[in-house]
XYZ file of C-alpha atoms in Angstrom:
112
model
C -94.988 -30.773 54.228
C -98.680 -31.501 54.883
C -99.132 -34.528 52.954
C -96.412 -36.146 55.967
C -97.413 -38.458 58.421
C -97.144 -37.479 61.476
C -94.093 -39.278 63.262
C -94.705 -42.030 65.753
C -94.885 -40.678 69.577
C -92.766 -43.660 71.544
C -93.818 -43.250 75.264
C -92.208 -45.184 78.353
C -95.030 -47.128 80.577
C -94.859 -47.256 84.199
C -93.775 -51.082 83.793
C -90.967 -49.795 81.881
C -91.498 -51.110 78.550
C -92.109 -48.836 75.454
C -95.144 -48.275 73.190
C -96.235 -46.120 69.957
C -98.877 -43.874 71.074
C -100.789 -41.057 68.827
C -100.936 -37.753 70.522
C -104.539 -37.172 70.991
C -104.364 -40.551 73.023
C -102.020 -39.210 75.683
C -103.473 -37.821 79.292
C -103.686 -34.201 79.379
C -101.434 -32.941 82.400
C -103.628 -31.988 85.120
C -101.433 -28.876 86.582
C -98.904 -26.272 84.807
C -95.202 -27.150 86.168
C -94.308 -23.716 88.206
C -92.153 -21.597 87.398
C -88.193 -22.587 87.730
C -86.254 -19.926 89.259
C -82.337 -20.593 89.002
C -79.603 -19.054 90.230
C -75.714 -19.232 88.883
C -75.416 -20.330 92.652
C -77.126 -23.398 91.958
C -75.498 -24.578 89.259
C -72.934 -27.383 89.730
C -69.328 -25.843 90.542
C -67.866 -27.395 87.458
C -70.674 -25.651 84.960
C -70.161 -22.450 87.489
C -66.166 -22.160 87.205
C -67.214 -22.958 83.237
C -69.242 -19.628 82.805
C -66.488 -17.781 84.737
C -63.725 -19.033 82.317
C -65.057 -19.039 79.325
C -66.911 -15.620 79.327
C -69.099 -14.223 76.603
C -68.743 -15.155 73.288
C -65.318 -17.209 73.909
C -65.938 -20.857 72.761
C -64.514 -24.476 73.683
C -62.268 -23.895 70.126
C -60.353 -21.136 72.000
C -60.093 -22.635 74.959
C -58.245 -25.834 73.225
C -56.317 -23.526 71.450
C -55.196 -22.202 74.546
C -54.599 -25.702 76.174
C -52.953 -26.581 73.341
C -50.717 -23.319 72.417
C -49.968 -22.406 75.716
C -47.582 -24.996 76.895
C -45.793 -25.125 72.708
C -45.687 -21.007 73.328
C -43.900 -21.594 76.626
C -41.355 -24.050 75.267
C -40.688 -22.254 72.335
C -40.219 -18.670 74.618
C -37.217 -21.214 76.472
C -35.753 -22.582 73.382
C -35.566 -18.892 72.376
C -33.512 -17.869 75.842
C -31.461 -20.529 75.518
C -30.219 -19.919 72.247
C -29.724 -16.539 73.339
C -27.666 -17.181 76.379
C -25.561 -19.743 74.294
C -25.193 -16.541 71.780
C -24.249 -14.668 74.807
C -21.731 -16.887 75.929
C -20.199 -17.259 72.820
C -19.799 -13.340 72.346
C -18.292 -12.469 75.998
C -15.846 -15.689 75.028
C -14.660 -14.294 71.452
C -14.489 -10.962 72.917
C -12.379 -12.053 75.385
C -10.281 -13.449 72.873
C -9.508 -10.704 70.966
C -8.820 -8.052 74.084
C -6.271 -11.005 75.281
C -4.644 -11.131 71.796
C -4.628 -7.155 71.119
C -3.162 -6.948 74.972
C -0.376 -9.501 74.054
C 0.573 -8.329 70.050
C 0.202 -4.503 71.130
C 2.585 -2.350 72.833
C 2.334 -0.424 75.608
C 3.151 3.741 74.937
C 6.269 4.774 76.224
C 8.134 1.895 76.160
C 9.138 2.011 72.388
């Protein structure tokens, strides 16, 4: 790795425009930045309400999933219920049925 050059340094002027500097030619800064103190308070609402939803360790893949398998979870939970109530239907109907039939071919005791 030694026997690299170094890469070009591309600075912006003040005019705009863009140059190739090397980096021994570039002005030393003449004060440390201070120290940035930021609070979760600061932070843009949409980057805050991020944090709070996505938690520790919880990535954007789960979250998709989520967007994605939540709704196809919910429809498939109502296709479920309504094949169930048809099922339902369908029972109370045949037995129905069959006490109406039994009540009409049977006899009663006592009269025979």
């Amino acid at each position: 790795m030694a026997n690299l050059p170094e890469p070009a340094r591309v600075i912006q002027l003040p005019d705009g425009t863009y140059t190739y500097v090397h980096p021994a030619d570039l002005p030393t800064p003449t004060a440390a930045p201070g120290p940035v103190v930021q609070h979760i308070h600061h932070a843009p609402p949409d980057h805050t309400i991020q944090r709070l939803a996505l938690g520790t360790g919880v990535g954007a893949g789960a979250v998709a999933a989520g967007v994605y398998f939540g709704p196809l979870l919910v429809g498939v939970l109502t296709a479920i219920a309504a094949n169930l109530a048809i099922l339902a239907l369908l029972a109370a109907v045949c037995a129905w049925g069959v006490v109406t039939v039994v009540k009409a071919v049977g006899s009663r005791p006592g009269r025979d």
